[in-house]
Coordinates of C-alpha atoms and ligand atoms in Angstrom, one line a residue:
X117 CA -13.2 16.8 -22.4
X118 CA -13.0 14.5 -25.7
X119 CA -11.0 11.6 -23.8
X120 CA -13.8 9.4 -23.0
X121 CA -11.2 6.5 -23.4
X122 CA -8.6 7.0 -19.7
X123 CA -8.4 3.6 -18.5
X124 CA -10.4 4.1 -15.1
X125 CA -11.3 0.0 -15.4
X126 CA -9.7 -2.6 -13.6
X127 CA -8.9 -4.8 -16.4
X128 CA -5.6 -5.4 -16.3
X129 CA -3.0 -6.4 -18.7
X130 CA -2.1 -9.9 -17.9
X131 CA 1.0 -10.8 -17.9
X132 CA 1.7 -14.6 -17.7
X133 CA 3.2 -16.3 -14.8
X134 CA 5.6 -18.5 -14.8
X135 CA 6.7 -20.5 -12.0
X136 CA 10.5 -21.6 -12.6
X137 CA 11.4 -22.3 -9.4
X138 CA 9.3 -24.7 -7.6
X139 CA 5.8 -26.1 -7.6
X140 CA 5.8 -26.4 -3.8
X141 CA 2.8 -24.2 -2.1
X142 CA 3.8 -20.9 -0.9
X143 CA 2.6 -20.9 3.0
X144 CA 3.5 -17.1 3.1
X145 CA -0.1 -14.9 2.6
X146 CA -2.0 -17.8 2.9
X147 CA -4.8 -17.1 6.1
X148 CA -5.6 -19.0 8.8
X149 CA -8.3 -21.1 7.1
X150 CA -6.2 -21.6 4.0
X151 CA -3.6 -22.6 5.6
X152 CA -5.5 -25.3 7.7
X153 CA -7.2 -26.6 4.5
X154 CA -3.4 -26.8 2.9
X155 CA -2.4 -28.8 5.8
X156 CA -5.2 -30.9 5.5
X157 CA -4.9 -31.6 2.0
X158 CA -1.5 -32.3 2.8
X159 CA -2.4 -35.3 4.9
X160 CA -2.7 -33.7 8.5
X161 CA -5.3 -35.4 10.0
X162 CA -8.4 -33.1 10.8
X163 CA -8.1 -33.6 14.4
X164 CA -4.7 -31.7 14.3
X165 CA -4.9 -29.6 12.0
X166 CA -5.8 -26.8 14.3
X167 CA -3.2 -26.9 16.5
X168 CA -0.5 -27.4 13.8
X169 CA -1.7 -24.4 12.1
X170 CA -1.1 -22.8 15.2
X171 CA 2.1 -24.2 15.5
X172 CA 3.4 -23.3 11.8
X173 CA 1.2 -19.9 11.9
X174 CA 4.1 -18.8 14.8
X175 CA 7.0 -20.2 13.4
X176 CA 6.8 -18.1 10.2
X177 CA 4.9 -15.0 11.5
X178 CA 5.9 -14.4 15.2
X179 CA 9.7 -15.8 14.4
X180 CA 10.4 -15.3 11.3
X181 CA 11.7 -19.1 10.7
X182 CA 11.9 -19.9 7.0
X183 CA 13.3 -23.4 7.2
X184 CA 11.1 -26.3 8.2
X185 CA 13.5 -27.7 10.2
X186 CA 13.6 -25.1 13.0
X187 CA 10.4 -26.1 13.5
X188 CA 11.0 -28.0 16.7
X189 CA 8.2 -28.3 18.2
X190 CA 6.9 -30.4 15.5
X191 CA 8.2 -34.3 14.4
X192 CA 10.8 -35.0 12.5
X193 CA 8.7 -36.9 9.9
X194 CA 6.2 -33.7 10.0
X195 CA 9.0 -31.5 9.3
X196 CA 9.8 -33.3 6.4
X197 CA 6.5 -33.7 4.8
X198 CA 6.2 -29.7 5.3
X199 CA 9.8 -29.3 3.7
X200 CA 8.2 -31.8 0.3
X201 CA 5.1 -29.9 -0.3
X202 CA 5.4 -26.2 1.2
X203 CA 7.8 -23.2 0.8
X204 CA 7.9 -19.8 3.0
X205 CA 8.6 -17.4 0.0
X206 CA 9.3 -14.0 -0.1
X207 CA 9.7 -11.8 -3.1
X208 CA 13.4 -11.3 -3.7
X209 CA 15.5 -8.2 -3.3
X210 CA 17.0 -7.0 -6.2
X211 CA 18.5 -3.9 -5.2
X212 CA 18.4 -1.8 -1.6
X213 CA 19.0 1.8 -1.8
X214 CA 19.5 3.7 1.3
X215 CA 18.6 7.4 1.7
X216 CA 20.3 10.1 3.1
X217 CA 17.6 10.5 5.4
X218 CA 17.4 7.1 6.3
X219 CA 14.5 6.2 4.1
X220 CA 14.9 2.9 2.3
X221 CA 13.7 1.7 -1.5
X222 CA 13.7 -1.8 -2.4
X223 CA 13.4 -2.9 -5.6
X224 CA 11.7 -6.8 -5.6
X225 CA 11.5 -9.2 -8.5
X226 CA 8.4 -11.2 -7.8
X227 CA 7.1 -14.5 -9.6
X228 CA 7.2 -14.5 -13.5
X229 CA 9.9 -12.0 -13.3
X230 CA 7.9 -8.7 -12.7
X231 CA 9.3 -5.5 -10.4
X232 CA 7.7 -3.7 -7.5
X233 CA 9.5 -1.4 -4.7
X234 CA 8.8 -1.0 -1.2
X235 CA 9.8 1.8 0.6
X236 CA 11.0 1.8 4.9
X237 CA 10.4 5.6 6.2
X238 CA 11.9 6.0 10.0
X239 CA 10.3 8.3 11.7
X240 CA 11.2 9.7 15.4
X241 CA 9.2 6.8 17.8
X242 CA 7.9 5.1 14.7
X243 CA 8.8 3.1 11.4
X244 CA 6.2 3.0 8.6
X245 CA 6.7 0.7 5.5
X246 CA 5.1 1.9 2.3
X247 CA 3.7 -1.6 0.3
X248 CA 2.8 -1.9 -3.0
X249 CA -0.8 -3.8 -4.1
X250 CA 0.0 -3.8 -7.9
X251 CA 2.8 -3.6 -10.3
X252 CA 2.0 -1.0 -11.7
X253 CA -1.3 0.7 -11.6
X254 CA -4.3 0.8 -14.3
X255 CA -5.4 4.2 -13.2
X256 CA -3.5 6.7 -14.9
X257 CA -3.6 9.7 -12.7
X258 CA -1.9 12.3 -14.3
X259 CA 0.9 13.1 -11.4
X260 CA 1.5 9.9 -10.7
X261 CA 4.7 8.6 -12.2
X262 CA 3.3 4.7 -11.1
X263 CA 0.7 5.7 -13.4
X264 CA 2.5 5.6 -16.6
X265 CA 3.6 2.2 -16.2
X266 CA 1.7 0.3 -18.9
X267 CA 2.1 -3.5 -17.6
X268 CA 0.1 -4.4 -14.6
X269 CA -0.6 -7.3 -12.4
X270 CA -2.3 -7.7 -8.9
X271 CA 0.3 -8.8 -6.1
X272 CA -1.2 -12.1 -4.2
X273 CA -1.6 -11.8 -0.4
X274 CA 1.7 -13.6 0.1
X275 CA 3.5 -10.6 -2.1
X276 CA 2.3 -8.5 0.0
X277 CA 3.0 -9.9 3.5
X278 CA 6.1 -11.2 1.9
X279 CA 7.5 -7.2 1.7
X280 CA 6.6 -6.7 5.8
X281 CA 8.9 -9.7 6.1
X282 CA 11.5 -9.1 4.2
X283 CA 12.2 -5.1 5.6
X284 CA 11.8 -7.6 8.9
X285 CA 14.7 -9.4 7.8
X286 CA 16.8 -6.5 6.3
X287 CA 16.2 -4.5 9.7
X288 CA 17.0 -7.4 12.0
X289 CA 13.3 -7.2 13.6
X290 CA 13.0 -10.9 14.6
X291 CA 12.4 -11.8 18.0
X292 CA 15.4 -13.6 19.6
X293 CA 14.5 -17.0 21.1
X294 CA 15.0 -16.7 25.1
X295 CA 15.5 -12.8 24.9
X296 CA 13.1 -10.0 26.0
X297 CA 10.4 -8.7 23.6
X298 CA 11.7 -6.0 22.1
X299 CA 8.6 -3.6 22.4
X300 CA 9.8 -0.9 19.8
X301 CA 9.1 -1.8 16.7
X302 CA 10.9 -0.5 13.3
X303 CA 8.1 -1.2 11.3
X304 CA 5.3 -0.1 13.1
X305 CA 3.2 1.1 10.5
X306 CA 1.9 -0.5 7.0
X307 CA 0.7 2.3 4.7
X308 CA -0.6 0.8 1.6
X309 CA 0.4 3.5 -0.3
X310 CA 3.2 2.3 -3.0
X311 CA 2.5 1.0 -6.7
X312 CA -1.1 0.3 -7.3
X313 CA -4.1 0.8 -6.3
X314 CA -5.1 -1.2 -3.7
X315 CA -8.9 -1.4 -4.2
X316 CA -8.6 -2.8 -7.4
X317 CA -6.7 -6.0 -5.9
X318 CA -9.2 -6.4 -2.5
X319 CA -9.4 -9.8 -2.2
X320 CA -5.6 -10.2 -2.1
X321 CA -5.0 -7.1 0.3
X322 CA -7.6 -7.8 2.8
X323 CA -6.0 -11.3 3.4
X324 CA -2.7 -10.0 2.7
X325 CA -3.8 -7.2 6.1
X326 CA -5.2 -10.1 8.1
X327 CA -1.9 -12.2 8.2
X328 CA -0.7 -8.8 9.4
X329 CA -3.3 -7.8 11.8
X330 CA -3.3 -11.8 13.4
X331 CA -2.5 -11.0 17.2
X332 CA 0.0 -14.8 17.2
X333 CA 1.9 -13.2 14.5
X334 CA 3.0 -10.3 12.8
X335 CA 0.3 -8.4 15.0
X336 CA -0.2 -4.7 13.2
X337 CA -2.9 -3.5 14.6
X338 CA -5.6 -2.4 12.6
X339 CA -5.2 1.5 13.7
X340 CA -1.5 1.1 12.6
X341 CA -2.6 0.2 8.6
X342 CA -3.6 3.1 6.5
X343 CA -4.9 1.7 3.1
X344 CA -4.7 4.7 0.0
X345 CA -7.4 5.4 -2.7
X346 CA -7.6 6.8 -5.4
X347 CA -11.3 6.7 -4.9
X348 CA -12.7 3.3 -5.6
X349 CA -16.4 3.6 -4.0
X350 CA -17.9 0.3 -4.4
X351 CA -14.9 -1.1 -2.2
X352 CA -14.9 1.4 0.4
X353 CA -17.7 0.2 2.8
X354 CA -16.2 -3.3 2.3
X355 CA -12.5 -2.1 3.4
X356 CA -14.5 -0.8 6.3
X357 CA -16.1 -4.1 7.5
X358 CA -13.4 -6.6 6.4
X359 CA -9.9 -4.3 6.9
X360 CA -11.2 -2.2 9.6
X361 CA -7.9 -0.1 9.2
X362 CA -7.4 3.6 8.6
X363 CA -8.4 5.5 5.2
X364 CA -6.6 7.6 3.1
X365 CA -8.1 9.0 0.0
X366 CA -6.1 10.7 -2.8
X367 CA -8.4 13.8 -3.1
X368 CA -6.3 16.3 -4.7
X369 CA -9.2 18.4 -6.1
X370 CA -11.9 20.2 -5.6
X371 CA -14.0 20.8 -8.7
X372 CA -14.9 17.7 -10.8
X373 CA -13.5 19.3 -13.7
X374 CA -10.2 19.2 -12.1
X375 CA -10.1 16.0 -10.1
X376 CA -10.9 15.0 -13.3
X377 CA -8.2 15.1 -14.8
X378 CA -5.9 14.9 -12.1
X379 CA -7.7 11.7 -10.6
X380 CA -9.6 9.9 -14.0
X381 CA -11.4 7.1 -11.6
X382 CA -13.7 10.6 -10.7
X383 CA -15.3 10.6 -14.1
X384 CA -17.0 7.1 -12.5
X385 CA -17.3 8.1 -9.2
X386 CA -17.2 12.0 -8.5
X387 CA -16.5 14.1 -5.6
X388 CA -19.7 13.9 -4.4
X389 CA -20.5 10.1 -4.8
X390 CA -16.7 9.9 -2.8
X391 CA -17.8 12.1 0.1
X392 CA -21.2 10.0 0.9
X393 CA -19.1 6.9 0.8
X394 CA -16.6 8.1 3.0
X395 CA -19.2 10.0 5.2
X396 CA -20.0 6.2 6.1
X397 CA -16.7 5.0 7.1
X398 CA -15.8 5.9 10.4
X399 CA -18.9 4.3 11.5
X400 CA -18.5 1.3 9.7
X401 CA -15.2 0.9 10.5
X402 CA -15.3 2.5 14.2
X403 CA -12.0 4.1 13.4
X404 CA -11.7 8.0 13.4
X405 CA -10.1 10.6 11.1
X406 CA -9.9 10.0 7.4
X407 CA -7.0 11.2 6.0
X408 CA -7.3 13.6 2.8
X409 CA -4.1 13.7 0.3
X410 CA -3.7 16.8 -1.2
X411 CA -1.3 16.9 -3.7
X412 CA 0.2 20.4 -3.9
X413 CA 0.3 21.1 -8.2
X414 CA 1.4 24.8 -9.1
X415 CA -1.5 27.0 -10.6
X416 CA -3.6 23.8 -10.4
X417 CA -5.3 23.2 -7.6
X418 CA -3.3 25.4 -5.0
X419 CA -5.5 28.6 -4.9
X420 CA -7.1 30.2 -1.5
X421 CA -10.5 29.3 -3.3
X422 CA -9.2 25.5 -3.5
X423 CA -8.3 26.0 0.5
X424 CA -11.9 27.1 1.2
X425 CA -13.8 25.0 -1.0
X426 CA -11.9 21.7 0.4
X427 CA -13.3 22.9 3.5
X428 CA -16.5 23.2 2.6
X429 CA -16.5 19.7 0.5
X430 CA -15.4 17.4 3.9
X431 CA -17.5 19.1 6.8
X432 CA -18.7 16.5 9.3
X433 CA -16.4 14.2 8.4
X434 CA -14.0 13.4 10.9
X435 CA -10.4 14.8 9.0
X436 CA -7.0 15.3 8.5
X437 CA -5.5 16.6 5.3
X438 CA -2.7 15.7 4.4
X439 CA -0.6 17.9 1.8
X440 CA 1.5 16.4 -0.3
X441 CA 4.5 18.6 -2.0
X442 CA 4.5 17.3 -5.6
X443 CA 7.3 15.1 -6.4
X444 CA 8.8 15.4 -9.9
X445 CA 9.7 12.8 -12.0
X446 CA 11.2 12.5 -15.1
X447 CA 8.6 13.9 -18.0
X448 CA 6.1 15.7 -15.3
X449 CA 3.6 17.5 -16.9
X450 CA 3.2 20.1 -13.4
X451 CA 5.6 21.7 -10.9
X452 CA 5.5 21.5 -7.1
X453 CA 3.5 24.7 -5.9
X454 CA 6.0 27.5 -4.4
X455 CA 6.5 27.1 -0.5
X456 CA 4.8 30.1 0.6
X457 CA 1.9 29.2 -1.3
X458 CA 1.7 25.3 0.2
X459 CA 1.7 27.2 3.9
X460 CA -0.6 29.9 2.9
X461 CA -3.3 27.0 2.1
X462 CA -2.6 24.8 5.0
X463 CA -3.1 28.2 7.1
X464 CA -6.9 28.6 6.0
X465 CA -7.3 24.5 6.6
X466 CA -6.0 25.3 10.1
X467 CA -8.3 27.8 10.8
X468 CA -11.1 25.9 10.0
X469 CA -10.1 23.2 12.4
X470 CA -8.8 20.2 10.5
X471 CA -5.0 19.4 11.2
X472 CA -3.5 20.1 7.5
X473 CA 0.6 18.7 7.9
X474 CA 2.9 19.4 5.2
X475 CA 4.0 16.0 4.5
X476 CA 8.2 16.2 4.1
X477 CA 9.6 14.3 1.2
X478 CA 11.6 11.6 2.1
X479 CA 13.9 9.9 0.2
X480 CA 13.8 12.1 -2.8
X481 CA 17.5 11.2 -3.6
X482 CA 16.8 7.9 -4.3
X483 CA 13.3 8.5 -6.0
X484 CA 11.5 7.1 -3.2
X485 CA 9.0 9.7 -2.6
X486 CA 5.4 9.9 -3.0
X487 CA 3.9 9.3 -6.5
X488 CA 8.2 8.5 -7.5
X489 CA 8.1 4.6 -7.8
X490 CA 8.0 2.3 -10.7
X491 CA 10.0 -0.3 -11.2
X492 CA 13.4 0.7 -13.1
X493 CA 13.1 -2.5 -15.7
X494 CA 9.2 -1.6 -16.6
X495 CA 10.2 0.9 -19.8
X496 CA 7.4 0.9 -21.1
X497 CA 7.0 4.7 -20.2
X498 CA 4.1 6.8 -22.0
X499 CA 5.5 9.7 -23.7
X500 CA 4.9 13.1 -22.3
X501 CA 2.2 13.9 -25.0
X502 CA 0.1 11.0 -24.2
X503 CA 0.5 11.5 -19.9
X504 CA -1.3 14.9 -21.4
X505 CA -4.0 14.4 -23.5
X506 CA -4.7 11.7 -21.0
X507 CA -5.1 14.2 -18.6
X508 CA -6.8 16.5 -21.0
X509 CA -4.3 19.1 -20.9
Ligands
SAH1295 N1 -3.3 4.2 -5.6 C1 -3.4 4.6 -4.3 C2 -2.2 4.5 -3.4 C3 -0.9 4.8 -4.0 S1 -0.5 6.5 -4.3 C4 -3.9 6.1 -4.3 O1 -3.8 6.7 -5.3 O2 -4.3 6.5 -3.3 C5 0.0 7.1 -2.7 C6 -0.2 8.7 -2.7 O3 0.8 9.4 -3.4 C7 -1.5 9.1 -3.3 O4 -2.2 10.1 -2.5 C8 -1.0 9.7 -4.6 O5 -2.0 10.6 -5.1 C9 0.2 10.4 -4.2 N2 1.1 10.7 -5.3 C10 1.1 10.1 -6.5 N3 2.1 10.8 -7.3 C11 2.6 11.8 -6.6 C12 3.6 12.8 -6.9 N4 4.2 12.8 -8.0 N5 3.9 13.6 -5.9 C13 3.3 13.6 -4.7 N6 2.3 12.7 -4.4 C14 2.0 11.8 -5.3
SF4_1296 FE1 -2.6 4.6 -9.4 FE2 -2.7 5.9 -7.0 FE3 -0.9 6.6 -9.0 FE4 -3.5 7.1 -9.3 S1 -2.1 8.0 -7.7 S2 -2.1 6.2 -10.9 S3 -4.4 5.4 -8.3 S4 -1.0 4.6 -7.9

C-alpha cells in the first residue's frame, strides 16, 4: 500500500456558520445542567431555577410544545422573557420521501445552510430512526457512498435531538393533553447509524443521547440506542461509561490487509487493537451483545474462509453479526455478493452459535439504505478513480 495519505483524522473541513435567523439560544440539545445555567444567566433566580428547568425540560421533551406560550404552567411575564432570549429549534425539512416499504428519508437543511438525511424504518412491533452525527464523514471507507462527501461538519447535540423530534412531529407521536399514554411507540429505536461517524463528534452525541435517554422526556432507553463505528478505539470505553447504549461496529473484514482498505481508520487501530477494546465493553457498559456489521462485497470479503475466520476473530465476545447486503450507489467500486453466497456464509456463523441476520434493505427506492445517504446539494463527489486508489484498489 503506497496511500499513506487516506484521511483516517478527525480534522474536519470547517465550514463557517452563519446564523441568519436569530441570535436567540437554541434550548433544543442543551442538557439538564446547561439548560439551568441558561436559565440562570437568563435572570431566573437560583432558587428556581431547578424547578423551572423541570418545568421547561417537559414542555419541550415530554410534549413536544414549541411555543413559549403553551407553557402554562409558568407566568405570563416568564413566558415572555423565555420567548426574548430562547428558541426550540429544529433542523428544517427540506424534502420527505416515502418508500414503498414504508421507510422514510428526510432531507434537513441545518444552520449555515448545510444538508443531512434521517431515515424512519417501521418495523413489525417497532420503529427505528436512523440519525446522522456529521455531515458528511471524514473517513473515507471505500463502500460508503457518505464517504465521498468532501465537506464535513459535526452536528451539535440540539441537531441531533432535533431529528428525533422532528420524525416526532411528522408521525404525530406527541402525547395528547388529557388522553391516555399511548404505549406504542413509532420511534422506538435511535440507531446512530446515518452520515458520520459518530465517535468523531462524542461530546455532541453523548449529550445529544442524554436528552434522549432523560426518563421526564423523550425517555429512550439506553438498550433502545445502538451507536455505529467505524472503529474509533480511544472513544469506545468512554461510549461505554457515559452512553451506556448498545455497540455496533462496522467490521467488514477479516484480514488487516482487507479491512484496510475497506475500513482506512484500521491502518490506526487494527483488528486486533478493535477486538481488545470491544472485549471490554459489555462490562463497562453492562449491556450484552455487540453487534458486528458485515458488509457483504462480491469476491471481497464474502469467502467460506472469511465466515470461519470472523468466527475465530470475536470468540468470547458476546455477538451478533449483522450482514449487510451491499447497497450500490452511483460510481461503486464493488457489487453486492450473489444471494446464495450471503446465506452460505451466515450458515457457517450459525453453526458456530452467533445469530448472523441478513439485514433487508429498506428503502432502496428512494436511496435510503445503508451506506446510500448524502445529502443531494453536497456535489462535491470524488471521482471513481480517486474512491479507488483511496482504497488501494
Ligand atoms: N460511521 C459509522 C456509522 C454510519 S455507517 C460506521 O461506519 O459505523 C452505518 C453502517 O452502514 C455501517 O456499518 C457502514 O459500514 C454500513 N454501510 C456503509 N455503506 C454501505 C453500503 N454501501 N452498503 C451497505 N452498508 C453500508
Ligand atoms: Fe464514515 Fe461510517 Fe461511511 Fe466509513 S462507513 S465513511 S465511518 S459513515
Amino acid at each position: 500500500m503506497t496511500d499513506a495519505s487516506a484521511p483516517i483524522t478527525q480534522d474536519v473541513l470547517t465550514i463557517p456558520r452563519k446564523d441568519l435567523q436569530s441570535d436567540k439560544i437554541n434550548l433544543v440539545g442543551l442538557t439538564r445542567p446547561q439548560l439551568r445555567a441558561a436559565l440562570i444567566e437568563a435572570g431566573t433566580p437560583e432558587k428556581q431555577a431547578k424547578m423551572r428547568e423541570g418545568q421547561i425540560w417537559q414542555w419541550v421533551y415530554y410534549w413536544g410544545v414549541r411555543d413559549f406560550h403553551a407553557m402554562t404552567n409558568l407566568a405570563k411575564a416568564y413566558r415572555e422573557m423565555l420567548e426574548a432570549k430562547f428558541e426550540i429549534r429544529l433542523p428544517e425539512v427540506v424534502t420527505r420521501q416515502i418508500s414503498e416499504d414504508g421507510t422514510r428519508k428526510y432531507l434537513l437543511r441545518i444552520q449555515g445552510g448545510h444538508e443531512v438525511e434521517a431515515v424512519y424504518i417501521p418495523e413489525e412491533g417497532r420503529g427505528t430512526l436512523c440519525v446522522s452525527s456529521q455531515v458528511g464523514c471524514t473517513l473515507t471507507c471505500s463502500f460508503c457512498h457518505t464517504g465521498t462527501q468532501k465537506l464535513v461538519r459535526n452536528l451539535t447535540a440540539g441537531e441531533i435531538v432535533g431529528q428525533l423530534m422532528l420524525v416526532r412531529d411528522d408521525l404525530g407521536e406527541w402525547p395528547e393533553q388529557n388522553s391516555p399514554k399511548n404505549e406504542q411507540r413509532l420511534v422506538s429505536n435511535v440507531v446512530l447509524m446515518g452520515m458520520g461517524e459518530p465517535l468523531y463528534n462524542f461530546d455532541n452525541v453523548r449529550d445529544a443521547m442524554k436528552v434522549v435517554m432523560d426518563g421526564e422526556g423523550l425517555s429512550l432507553s439506553r438498550r433502545r440506542i445502538t451507536l455505529s463505528t467505524s472503529g474509533v478505539v480511544p472513544e469506545i470505553a468512554k461510549t461505554a461509561e457515559e452512553i451506556g447504549c448498545l455497540l455496533a461496529i462496522s467490521f467488514h473484514a477479516t484480514t488487516d490487509e482487507v479491512r484496510n482498505k475497506l475500513v482506512p481508520i484500521n491502518k490506526r487501530w487494527n483488528i486486533e487493537t478493535l477486538l481488545d477494546a470491544l472485549r471490554e465493553y459489555p462490562r463497562l457498559s453492562n449491556s450484552e451483545r455487540i453487534t458486528f456489521e458485515y458488509v457483504m462485497l462480491k469476491d471481497v470479503n464474502d469467502t467460506d474462509a472469511d465466515a470461519r475466520r470472523l468466527v475465530n476473530l470475536i470468540k468470547g465476545i458476546p455477538a451478533k453479526i449483522n450482514l449487510i447486503p451491499f447497497n450500490e450507489w452511483p460510481g461503486a467500486p464493488y457489487q453486492r455478493s450473489d444471494w446464495e453466497r450471503i446465506e452460505r456464509f451466515a450458515d457457517i456463523i450459525y453453526k458456530a452459535g452467533y445469530a448472523s441476520p441478513i439485514r433487508t434493505p429498506r428503502g432502496e427506492d428512494i436511496m435510503a439504505a445503508c451506506g446510500q445517504l448524502k445529502s443531494a446539494t453536497e456535489r462535491a463527489r470524488k471521482s471513481r478513480k480517486e474512491i479507488e486508489s483511496e482504497a488501494g484498489l
